[in-house]
PDB file of C-alpha atoms and ligand atoms in Angstrom:
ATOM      1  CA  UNK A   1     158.152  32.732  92.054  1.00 78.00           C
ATOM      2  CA  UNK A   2     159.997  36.138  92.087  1.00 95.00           C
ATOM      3  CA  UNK A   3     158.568  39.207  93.058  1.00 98.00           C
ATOM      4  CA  UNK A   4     158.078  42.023  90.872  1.00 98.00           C
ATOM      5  CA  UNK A   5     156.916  45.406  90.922  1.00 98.00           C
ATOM      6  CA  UNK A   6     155.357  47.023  87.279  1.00 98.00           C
ATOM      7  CA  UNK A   7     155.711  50.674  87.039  1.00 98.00           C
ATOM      8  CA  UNK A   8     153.953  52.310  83.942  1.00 98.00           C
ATOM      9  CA  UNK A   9     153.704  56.023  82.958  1.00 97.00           C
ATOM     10  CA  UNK A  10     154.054  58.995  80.190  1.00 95.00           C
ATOM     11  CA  UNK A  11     157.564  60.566  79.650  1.00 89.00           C
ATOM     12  CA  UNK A  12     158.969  62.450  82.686  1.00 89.00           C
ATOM     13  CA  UNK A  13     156.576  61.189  85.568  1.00 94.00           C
ATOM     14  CA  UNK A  14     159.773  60.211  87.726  1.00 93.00           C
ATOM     15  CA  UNK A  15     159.493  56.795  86.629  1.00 96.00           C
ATOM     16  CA  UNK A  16     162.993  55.832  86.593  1.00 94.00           C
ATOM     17  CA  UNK A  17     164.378  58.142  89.146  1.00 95.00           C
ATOM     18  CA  UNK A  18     161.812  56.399  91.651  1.00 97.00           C
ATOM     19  CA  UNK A  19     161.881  52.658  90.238  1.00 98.00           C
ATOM     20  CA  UNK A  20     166.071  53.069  90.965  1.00 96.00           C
ATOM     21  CA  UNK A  21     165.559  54.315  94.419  1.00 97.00           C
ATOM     22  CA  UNK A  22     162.536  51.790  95.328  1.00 98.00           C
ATOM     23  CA  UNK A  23     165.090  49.056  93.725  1.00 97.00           C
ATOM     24  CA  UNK A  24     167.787  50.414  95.695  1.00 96.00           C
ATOM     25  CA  UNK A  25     166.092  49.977  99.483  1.00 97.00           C
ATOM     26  CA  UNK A  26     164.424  46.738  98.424  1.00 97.00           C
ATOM     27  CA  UNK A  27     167.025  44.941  96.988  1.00 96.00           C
ATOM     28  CA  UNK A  28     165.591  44.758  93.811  1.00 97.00           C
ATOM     29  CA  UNK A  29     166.957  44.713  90.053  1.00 96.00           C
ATOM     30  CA  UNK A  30     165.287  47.583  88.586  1.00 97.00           C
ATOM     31  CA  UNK A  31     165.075  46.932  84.576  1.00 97.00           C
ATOM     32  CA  UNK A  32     164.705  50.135  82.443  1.00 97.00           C
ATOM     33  CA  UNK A  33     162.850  48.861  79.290  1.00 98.00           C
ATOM     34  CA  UNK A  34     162.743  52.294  78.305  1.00 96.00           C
ATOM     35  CA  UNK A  35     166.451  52.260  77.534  1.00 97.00           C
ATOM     36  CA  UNK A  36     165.822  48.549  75.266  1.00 98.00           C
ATOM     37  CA  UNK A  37     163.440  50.420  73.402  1.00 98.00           C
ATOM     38  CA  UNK A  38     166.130  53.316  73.028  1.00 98.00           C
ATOM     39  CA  UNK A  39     168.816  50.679  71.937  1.00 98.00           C
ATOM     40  CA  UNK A  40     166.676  49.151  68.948  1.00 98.00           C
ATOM     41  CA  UNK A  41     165.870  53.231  67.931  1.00 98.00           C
ATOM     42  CA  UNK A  42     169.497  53.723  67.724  1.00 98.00           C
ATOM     43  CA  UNK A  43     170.208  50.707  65.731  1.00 98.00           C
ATOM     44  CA  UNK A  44     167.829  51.622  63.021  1.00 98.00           C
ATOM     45  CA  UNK A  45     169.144  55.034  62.912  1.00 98.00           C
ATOM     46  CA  UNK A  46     172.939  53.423  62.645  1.00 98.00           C
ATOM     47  CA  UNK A  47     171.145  51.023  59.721  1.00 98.00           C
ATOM     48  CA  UNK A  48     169.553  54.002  57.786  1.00 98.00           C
ATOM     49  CA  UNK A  49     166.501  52.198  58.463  1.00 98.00           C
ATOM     50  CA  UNK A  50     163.476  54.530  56.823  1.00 98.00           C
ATOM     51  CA  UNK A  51     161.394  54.968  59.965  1.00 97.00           C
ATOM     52  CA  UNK A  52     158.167  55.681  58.084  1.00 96.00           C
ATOM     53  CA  UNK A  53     158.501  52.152  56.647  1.00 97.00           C
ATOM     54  CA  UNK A  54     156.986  49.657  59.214  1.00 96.00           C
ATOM     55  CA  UNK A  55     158.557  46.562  57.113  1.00 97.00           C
ATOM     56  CA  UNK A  56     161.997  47.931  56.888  1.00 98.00           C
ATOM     57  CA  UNK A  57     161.848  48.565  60.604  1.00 98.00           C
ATOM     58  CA  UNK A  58     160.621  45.085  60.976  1.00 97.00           C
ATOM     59  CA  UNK A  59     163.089  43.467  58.467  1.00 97.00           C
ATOM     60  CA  UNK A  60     166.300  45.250  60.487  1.00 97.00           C
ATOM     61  CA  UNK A  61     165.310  44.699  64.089  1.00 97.00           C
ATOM     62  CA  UNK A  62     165.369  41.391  63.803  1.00 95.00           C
ATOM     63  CA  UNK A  63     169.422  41.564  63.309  1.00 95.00           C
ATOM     64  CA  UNK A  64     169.644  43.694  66.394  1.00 96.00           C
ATOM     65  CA  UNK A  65     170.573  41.685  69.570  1.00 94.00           C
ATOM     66  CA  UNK A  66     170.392  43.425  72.995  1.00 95.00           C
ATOM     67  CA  UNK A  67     171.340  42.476  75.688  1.00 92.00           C
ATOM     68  CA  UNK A  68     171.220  43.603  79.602  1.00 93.00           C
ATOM     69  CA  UNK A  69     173.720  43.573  82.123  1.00 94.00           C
ATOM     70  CA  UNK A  70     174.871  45.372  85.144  1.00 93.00           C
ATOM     71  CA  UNK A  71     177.651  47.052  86.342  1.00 92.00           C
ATOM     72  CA  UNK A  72     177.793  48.776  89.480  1.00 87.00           C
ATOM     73  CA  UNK A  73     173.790  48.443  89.952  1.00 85.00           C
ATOM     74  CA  UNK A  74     173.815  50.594  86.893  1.00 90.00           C
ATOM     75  CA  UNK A  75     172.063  48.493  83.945  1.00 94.00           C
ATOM     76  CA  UNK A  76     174.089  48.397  80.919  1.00 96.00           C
ATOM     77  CA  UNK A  77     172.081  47.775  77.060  1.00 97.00           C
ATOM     78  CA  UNK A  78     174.406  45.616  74.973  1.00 97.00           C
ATOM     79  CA  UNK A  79     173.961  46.174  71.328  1.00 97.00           C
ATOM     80  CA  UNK A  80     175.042  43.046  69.540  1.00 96.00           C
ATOM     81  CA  UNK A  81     177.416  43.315  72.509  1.00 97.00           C
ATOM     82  CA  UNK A  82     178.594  46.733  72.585  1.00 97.00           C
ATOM     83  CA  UNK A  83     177.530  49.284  75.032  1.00 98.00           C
ATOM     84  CA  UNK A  84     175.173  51.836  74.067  1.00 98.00           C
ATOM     85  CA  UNK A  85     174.208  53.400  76.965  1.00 97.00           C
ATOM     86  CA  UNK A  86     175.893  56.826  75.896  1.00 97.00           C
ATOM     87  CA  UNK A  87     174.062  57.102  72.909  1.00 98.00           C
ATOM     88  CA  UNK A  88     170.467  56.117  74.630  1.00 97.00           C
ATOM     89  CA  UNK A  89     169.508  59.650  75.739  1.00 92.00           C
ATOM     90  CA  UNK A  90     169.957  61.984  72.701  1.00 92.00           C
ATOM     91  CA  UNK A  91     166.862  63.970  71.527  1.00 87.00           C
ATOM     92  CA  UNK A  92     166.848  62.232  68.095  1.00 94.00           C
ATOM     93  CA  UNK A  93     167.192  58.625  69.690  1.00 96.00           C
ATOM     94  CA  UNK A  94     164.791  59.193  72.152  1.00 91.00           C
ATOM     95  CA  UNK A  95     161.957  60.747  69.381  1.00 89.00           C
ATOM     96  CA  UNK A  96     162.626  57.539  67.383  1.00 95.00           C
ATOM     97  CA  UNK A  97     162.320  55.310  69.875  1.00 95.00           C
ATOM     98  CA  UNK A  98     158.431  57.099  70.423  1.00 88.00           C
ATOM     99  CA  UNK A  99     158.179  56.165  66.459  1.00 92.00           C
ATOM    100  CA  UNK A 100     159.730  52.303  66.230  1.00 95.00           C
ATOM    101  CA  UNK A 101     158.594  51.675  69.678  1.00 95.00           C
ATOM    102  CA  UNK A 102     154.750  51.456  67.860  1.00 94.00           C
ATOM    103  CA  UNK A 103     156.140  48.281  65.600  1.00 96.00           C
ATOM    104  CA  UNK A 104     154.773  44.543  66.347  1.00 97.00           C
ATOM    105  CA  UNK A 105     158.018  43.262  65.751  1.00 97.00           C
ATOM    106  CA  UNK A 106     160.307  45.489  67.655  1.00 98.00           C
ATOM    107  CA  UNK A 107     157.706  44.947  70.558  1.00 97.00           C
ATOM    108  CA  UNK A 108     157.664  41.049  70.265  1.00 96.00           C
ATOM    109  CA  UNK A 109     161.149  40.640  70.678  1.00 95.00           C
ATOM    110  CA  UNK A 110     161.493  43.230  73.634  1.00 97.00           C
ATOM    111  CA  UNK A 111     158.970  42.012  75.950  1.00 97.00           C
ATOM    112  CA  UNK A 112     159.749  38.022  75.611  1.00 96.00           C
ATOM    113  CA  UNK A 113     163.314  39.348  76.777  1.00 95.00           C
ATOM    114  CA  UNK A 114     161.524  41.354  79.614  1.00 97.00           C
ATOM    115  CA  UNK A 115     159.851  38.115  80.390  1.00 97.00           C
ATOM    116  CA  UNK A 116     162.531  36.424  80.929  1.00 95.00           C
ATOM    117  CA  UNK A 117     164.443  38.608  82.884  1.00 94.00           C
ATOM    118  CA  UNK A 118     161.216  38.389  85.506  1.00 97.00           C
ATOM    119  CA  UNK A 119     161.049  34.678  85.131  1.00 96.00           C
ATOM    120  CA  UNK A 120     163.581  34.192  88.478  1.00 93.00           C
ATOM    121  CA  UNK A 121     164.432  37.609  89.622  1.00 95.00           C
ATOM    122  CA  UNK A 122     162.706  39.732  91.704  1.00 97.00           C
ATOM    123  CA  UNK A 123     162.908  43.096  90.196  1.00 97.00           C
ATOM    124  CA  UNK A 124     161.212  46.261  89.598  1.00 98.00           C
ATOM    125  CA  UNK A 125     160.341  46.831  86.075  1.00 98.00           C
ATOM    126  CA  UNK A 126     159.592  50.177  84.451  1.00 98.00           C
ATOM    127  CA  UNK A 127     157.716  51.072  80.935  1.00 97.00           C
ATOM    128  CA  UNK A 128     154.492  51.652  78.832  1.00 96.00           C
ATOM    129  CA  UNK A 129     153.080  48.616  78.868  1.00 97.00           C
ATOM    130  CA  UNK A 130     154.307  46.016  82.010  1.00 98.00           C
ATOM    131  CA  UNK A 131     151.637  45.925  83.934  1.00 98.00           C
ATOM    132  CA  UNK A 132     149.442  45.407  80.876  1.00 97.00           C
ATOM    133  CA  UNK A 133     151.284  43.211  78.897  1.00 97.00           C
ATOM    134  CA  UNK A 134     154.674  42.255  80.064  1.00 98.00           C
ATOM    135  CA  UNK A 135     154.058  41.326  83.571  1.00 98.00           C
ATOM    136  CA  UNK A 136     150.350  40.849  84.305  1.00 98.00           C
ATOM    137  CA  UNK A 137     150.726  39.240  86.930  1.00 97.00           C
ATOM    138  CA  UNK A 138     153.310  41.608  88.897  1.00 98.00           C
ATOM    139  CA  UNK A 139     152.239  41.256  92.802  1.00 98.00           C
ATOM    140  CA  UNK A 140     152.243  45.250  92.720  1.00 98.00           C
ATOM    141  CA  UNK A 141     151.689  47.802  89.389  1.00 98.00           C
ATOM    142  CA  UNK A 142     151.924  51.195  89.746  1.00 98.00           C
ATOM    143  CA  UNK A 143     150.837  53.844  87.208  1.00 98.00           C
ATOM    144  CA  UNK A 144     153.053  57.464  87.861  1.00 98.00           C
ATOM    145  CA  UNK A 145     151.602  60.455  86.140  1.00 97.00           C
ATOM    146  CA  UNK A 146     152.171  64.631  86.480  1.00 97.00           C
ATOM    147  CA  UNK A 147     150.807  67.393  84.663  1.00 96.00           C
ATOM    148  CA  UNK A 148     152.393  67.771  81.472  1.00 97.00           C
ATOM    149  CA  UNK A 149     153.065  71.716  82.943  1.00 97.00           C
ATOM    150  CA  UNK A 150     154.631  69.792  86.146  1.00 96.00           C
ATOM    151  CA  UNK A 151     156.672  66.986  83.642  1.00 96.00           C
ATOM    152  CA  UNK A 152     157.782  69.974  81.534  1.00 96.00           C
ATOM    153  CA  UNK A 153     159.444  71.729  84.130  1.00 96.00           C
ATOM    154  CA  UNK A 154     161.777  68.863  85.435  1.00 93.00           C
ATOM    155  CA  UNK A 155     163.133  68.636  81.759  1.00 91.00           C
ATOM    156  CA  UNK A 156     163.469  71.897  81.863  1.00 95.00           C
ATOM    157  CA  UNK A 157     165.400  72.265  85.245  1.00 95.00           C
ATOM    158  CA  UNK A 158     167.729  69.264  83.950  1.00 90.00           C
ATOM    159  CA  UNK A 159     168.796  70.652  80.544  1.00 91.00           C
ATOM    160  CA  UNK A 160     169.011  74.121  81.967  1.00 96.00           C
ATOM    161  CA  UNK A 161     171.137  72.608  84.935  1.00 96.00           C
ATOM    162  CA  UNK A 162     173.309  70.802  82.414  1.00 92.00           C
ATOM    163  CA  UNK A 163     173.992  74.732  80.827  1.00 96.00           C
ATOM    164  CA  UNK A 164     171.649  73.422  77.467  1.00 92.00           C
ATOM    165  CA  UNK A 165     169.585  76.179  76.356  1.00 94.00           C
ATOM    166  CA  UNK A 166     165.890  75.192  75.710  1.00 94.00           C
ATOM    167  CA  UNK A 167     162.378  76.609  75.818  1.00 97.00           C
ATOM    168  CA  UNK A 168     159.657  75.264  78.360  1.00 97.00           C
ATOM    169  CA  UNK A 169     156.890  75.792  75.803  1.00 98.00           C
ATOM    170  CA  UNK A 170     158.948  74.077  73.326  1.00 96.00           C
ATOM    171  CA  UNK A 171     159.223  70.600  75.615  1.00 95.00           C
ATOM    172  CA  UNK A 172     155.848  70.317  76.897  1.00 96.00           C
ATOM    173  CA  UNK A 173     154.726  70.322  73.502  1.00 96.00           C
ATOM    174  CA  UNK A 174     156.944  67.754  72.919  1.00 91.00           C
ATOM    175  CA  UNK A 175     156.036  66.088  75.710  1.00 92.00           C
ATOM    176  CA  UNK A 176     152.094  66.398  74.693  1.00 94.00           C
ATOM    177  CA  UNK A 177     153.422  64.702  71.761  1.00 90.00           C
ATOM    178  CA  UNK A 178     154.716  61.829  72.636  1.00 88.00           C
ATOM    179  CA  UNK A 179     152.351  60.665  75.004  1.00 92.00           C
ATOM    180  CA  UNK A 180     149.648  61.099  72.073  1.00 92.00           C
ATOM    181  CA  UNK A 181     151.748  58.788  70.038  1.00 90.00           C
ATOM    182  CA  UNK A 182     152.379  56.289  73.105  1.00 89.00           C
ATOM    183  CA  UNK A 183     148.834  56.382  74.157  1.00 94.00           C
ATOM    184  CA  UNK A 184     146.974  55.892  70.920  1.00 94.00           C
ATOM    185  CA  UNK A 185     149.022  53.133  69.209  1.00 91.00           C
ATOM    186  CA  UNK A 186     147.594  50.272  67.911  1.00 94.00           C
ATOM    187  CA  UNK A 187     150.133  47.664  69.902  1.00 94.00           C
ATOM    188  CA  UNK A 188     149.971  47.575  73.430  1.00 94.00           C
ATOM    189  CA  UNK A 189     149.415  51.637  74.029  1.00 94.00           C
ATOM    190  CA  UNK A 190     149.693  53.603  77.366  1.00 95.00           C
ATOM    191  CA  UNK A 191     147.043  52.896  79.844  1.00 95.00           C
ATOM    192  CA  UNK A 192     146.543  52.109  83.718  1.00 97.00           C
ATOM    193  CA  UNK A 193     146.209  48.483  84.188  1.00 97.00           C
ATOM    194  CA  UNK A 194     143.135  48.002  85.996  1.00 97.00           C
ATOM    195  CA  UNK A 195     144.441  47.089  89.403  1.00 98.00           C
ATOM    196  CA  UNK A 196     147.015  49.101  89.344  1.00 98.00           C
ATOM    197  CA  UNK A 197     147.766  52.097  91.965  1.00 98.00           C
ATOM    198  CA  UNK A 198     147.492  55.401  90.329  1.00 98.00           C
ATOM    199  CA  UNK A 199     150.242  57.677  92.068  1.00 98.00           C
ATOM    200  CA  UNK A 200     150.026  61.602  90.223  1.00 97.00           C
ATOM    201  CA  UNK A 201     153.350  63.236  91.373  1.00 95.00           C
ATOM    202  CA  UNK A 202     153.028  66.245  90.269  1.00 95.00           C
ATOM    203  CA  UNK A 203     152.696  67.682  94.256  1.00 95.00           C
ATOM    204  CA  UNK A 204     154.881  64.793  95.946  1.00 95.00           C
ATOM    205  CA  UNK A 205     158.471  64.871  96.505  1.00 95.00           C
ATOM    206  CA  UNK A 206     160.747  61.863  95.234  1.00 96.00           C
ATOM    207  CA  UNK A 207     161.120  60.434  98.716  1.00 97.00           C
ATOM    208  CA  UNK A 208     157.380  60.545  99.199  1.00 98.00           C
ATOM    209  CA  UNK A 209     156.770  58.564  96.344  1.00 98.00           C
ATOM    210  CA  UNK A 210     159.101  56.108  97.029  1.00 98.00           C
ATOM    211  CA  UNK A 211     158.235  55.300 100.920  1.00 98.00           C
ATOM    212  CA  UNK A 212     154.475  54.933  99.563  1.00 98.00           C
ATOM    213  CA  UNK A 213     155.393  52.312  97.029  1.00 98.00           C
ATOM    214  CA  UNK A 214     157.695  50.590  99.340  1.00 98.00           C
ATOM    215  CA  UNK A 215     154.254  50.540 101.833  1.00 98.00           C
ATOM    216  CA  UNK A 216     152.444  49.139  98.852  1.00 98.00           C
ATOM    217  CA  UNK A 217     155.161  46.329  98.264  1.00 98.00           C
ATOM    218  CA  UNK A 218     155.905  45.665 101.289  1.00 97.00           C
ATOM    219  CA  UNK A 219     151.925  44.753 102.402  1.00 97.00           C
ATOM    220  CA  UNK A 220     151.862  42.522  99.655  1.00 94.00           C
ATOM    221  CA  UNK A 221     155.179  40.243 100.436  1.00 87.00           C
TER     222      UNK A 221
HETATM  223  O1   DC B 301     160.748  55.750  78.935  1.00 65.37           O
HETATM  224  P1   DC B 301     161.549  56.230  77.725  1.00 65.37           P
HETATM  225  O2   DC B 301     161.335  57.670  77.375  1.00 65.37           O
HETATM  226  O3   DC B 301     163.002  55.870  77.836  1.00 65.37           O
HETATM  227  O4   DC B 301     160.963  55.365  76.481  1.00 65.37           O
HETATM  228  C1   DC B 301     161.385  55.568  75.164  1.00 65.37           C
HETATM  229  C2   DC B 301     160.242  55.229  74.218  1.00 65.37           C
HETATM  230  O5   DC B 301     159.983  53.828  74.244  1.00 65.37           O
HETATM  231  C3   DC B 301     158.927  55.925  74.536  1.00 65.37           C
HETATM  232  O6   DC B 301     158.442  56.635  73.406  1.00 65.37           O
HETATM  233  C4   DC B 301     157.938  54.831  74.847  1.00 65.37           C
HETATM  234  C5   DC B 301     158.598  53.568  74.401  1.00 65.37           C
HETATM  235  N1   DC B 301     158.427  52.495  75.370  1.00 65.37           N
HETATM  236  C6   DC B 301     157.439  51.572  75.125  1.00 65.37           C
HETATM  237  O7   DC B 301     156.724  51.683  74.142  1.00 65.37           O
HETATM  238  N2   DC B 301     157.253  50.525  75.972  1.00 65.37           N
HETATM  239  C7   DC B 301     158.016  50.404  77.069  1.00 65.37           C
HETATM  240  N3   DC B 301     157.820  49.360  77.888  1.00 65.37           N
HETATM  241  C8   DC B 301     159.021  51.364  77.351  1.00 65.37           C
HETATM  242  C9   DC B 301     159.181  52.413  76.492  1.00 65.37           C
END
């Protein structure tokens, strides 16, 4: 059976910062099902798909195919087999995603792919909903949360680093936002598993938070 590690949080928690760098030292794959979620957004944009129209969005995901593969350790999404990954962190994508993400039929398809994927590797899987739902029985889940102040602020400090101007008051409402919307959906919402380990970063450094999860896995080998 492989092992896997389920990492769940809202929006800017350091999930996938910390999932690559846990992956990294423990020779793990580390899946971003973030990004699938991203790739099925961008195809409905591409289709004109009328995101306030749950049947449309469930009529035209079913004619998206993704796909996941690596290249360098860096996971690639294949949209019916090109790569998207430059197109996976715009603003608009991203919101959508937060929107389409919420569909029963865009979620069915996603996680049996996730599934797979776990069925014979041992990986490290980050999301919304993998501890709950995609991999329930994960030997370790972790739920990562920080203030939405604290979450904020690291947006901030990476679009300001990048020279994009943008307003800190602005994103954390944003932010407040989207983890309503991911956290009071019908289909498989935002919540701690019950035995997972609750980890708030907000006052930890990135190496902190990865040595204690690599404790955590590493006791249950
Ligand atoms: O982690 P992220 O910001 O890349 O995720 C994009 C959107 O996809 C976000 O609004 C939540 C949703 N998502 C989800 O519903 N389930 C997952 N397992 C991963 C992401």
């Amino acid at each position: 059976m492989s092992f896997c590690i389920a990492v769940d949080g809202p929006a800017g928690a350091g999930k996938s910062t910390i999932a690559k760098k846990v992956a990294g030292k423990m020779n793990l794959v580390y899946v971003d099902t973030g990004a699938m979620y991203r790739a099925m957004a961008y195809y409905l944009i591409t289709q004109h798909t009328d995101l306030d129209n749950p049947e449309a969005i469930s009529a035209n995901c079913r004619k998206a195919q993704i796909r996941i593969a690596y290249e360098n350790g860096e996971q690639i999404v294949l949209l019916n087999g090109e790569n998207v990954n430059p197109y996976l962190r715009i603003e608009e994508v991203g919101k959508a995603a937060s929107v389409t993400s919420a569909n029963g039929s865009v979620r069915v398809r996603l996680v049996e792919l996730q599934q797979q994927m776990a069925e014979h590797t041992d990986l490290i899987m980050d999301g919304r909903d993998i501890g709950t739902c995609v991999l329930p029985k994960a030997q370790l889940k972790i739920y990562l949360t920080a203030s939405s102040r604290v979450r904020a602020l690291r947006r901030y400090n990476e679009l300001t680093a990048k020279g994009e101007a943008c307003d800190l008051d602005v994103i954390e409402a944003d932010i407040i936002d989207r983890d309503y919307r991911d956290m009071n959906r019908e289909i498989s919402p935002l919540k701690q598993a019950e035995d997972a380990v609750l980890i708030d970063t907000s006052d930890m450094t990135i190496e902190e938070v990865v040595e204690y999860i690599i404790s955590l896995a590493e006791a249950r080998k």
